[in-house]
CSV table of C-alpha atoms in Angstrom, one decimal:
chain,number,residue,atom,x,y,z
N,1,UNK,CA,282.7,131.4,202.5
N,2,UNK,CA,281.4,131.4,199.0
N,3,UNK,CA,284.5,131.4,196.5
N,4,UNK,CA,282.7,131.8,193.3
N,5,UNK,CA,281.6,135.2,193.7
N,6,UNK,CA,279.4,137.5,191.4
N,7,UNK,CA,281.2,140.7,191.0
N,8,UNK,CA,280.8,144.0,189.1
N,9,UNK,CA,283.5,146.6,188.0
N,10,UNK,CA,283.5,150.2,188.9
N,11,UNK,CA,282.1,150.9,185.2
N,12,UNK,CA,279.3,148.4,185.6
N,13,UNK,CA,275.9,150.1,184.8
N,14,UNK,CA,273.8,150.5,188.1
N,15,UNK,CA,270.8,148.8,186.3
N,16,UNK,CA,273.0,145.8,185.6
N,17,UNK,CA,274.0,145.6,189.0
N,18,UNK,CA,270.5,145.7,190.2
N,19,UNK,CA,269.5,142.8,187.8
N,20,UNK,CA,272.4,140.7,189.1
N,21,UNK,CA,271.1,141.2,192.8
N,22,UNK,CA,267.7,140.3,191.8
N,23,UNK,CA,268.4,137.5,189.6
N,24,UNK,CA,270.8,135.7,191.8
N,25,UNK,CA,268.9,136.5,195.1
N,26,UNK,CA,272.0,138.1,196.6
N,27,UNK,CA,272.4,141.2,198.9
N,28,UNK,CA,275.6,142.7,197.6
N,29,UNK,CA,278.3,142.7,194.9
N,30,UNK,CA,281.9,143.3,195.5
N,31,UNK,CA,283.4,145.8,193.0
N,32,UNK,CA,286.7,144.6,191.6
N,33,UNK,CA,289.2,145.8,189.0
N,34,UNK,CA,290.6,143.7,186.2
N,35,UNK,CA,293.1,142.0,188.6
N,36,UNK,CA,290.5,141.3,191.2
N,37,UNK,CA,291.7,144.0,193.6
N,38,UNK,CA,288.8,145.1,195.7
N,39,UNK,CA,287.5,148.6,194.8
N,40,UNK,CA,284.2,148.6,196.9
N,41,UNK,CA,280.9,146.9,197.4
N,42,UNK,CA,277.5,147.9,196.4
N,43,UNK,CA,274.5,146.6,198.2
N,44,UNK,CA,270.7,146.4,198.0
N,45,UNK,CA,270.6,149.2,200.5
N,46,UNK,CA,272.8,151.4,198.2
N,47,UNK,CA,270.4,150.9,195.3
N,48,UNK,CA,267.2,151.3,197.1
N,49,UNK,CA,268.6,154.6,198.5
N,50,UNK,CA,269.3,155.5,194.7
N,51,UNK,CA,266.0,154.4,193.6
N,52,UNK,CA,264.2,156.7,196.1
N,53,UNK,CA,266.3,159.6,195.2
N,54,UNK,CA,265.5,158.7,191.5
N,55,UNK,CA,269.4,159.2,190.7
N,56,UNK,CA,269.7,156.2,188.3
N,57,UNK,CA,270.1,157.4,184.7
N,58,UNK,CA,271.6,155.6,181.7
N,59,UNK,CA,275.0,157.4,182.4
N,60,UNK,CA,275.4,156.1,186.1
N,61,UNK,CA,277.7,153.2,187.1
N,62,UNK,CA,278.5,151.3,189.9
N,63,UNK,CA,281.4,153.5,190.9
N,64,UNK,CA,279.1,156.5,191.3
N,65,UNK,CA,277.5,154.6,194.4
N,66,UNK,CA,279.7,152.0,195.7
N,67,UNK,CA,280.9,152.0,199.4
N,68,UNK,CA,284.7,152.5,199.0
N,69,UNK,CA,287.3,150.7,201.2
N,70,UNK,CA,284.7,148.1,202.4
N,71,UNK,CA,285.2,146.1,205.6
N,72,UNK,CA,286.9,142.8,204.8
N,73,UNK,CA,288.5,139.8,206.3
N,74,UNK,CA,291.3,137.4,205.2
N,75,UNK,CA,290.7,133.7,204.7
N,76,UNK,CA,292.9,133.1,208.0
N,77,UNK,CA,290.4,135.2,210.1
N,78,UNK,CA,288.2,133.2,212.4
N,79,UNK,CA,284.4,133.0,212.3
N,80,UNK,CA,284.3,134.8,215.6
N,81,UNK,CA,286.0,137.9,213.9
N,82,UNK,CA,283.5,137.8,211.0
N,83,UNK,CA,280.6,137.6,213.6
N,84,UNK,CA,282.1,140.6,215.5
N,85,UNK,CA,282.3,142.6,212.2
N,86,UNK,CA,278.7,142.0,211.3
N,87,UNK,CA,277.7,143.0,214.8
N,88,UNK,CA,279.5,146.1,214.8
N,89,UNK,CA,278.6,147.1,211.4
N,90,UNK,CA,275.3,147.2,209.4
N,91,UNK,CA,277.0,145.4,206.3
N,92,UNK,CA,275.4,142.0,205.3
N,93,UNK,CA,278.3,141.1,203.2
N,94,UNK,CA,282.1,140.7,204.0
N,95,UNK,CA,284.4,140.4,201.2
N,96,UNK,CA,287.3,138.0,201.9
N,97,UNK,CA,290.6,139.2,200.6
N,98,UNK,CA,294.2,137.9,200.2
N,99,UNK,CA,296.7,140.5,199.4
N,100,UNK,CA,293.8,142.9,198.7
N,101,UNK,CA,292.4,140.7,196.1
N,102,UNK,CA,288.9,139.0,196.5
N,103,UNK,CA,288.9,135.4,197.2
N,104,UNK,CA,285.4,135.0,198.5
N,105,UNK,CA,282.5,136.7,200.2
N,106,UNK,CA,280.8,135.8,203.6
N,107,UNK,CA,277.2,136.7,204.2
N,108,UNK,CA,275.2,136.6,207.4
N,109,UNK,CA,273.4,133.8,206.0
N,110,UNK,CA,276.8,131.7,205.7
N,111,UNK,CA,277.4,132.4,209.3
N,112,UNK,CA,273.7,131.3,210.4
N,113,UNK,CA,274.3,128.1,208.3
N,114,UNK,CA,277.0,127.1,210.8
N,115,UNK,CA,274.6,126.6,213.6
N,116,UNK,CA,273.7,123.1,214.0
N,117,UNK,CA,270.1,122.0,213.5
N,118,UNK,CA,268.1,121.7,216.5
N,119,UNK,CA,268.0,117.9,217.7
N,120,UNK,CA,264.8,116.4,218.9
N,121,UNK,CA,264.5,115.4,222.3
N,122,UNK,CA,264.1,111.7,223.1
């Protein structure tokens, strides 16, 4: 789990969210309020759809496009539960929340890093 999570607010401009995703090589951004309560999540996929539809204007913000009530898990949940959520849903990022406040995020890449490296046969 990543605990130093890059986030946006519902008022963040869509272009700023795009730059954050690209500059930091990440696939999604949790959307939080001033108290870190999770409001939604915005992903590369959401923004690509917008670009295709040419909906981005100077007045559009993240809240216009984020997925509200994203799937989440808690810090106490097992890795198995996170894997099941990833397999049952197209999401590539899973916000980790405690008392509905963001404490981290798990990506599919985080899960893959748990697989031990292949050992050479002797």
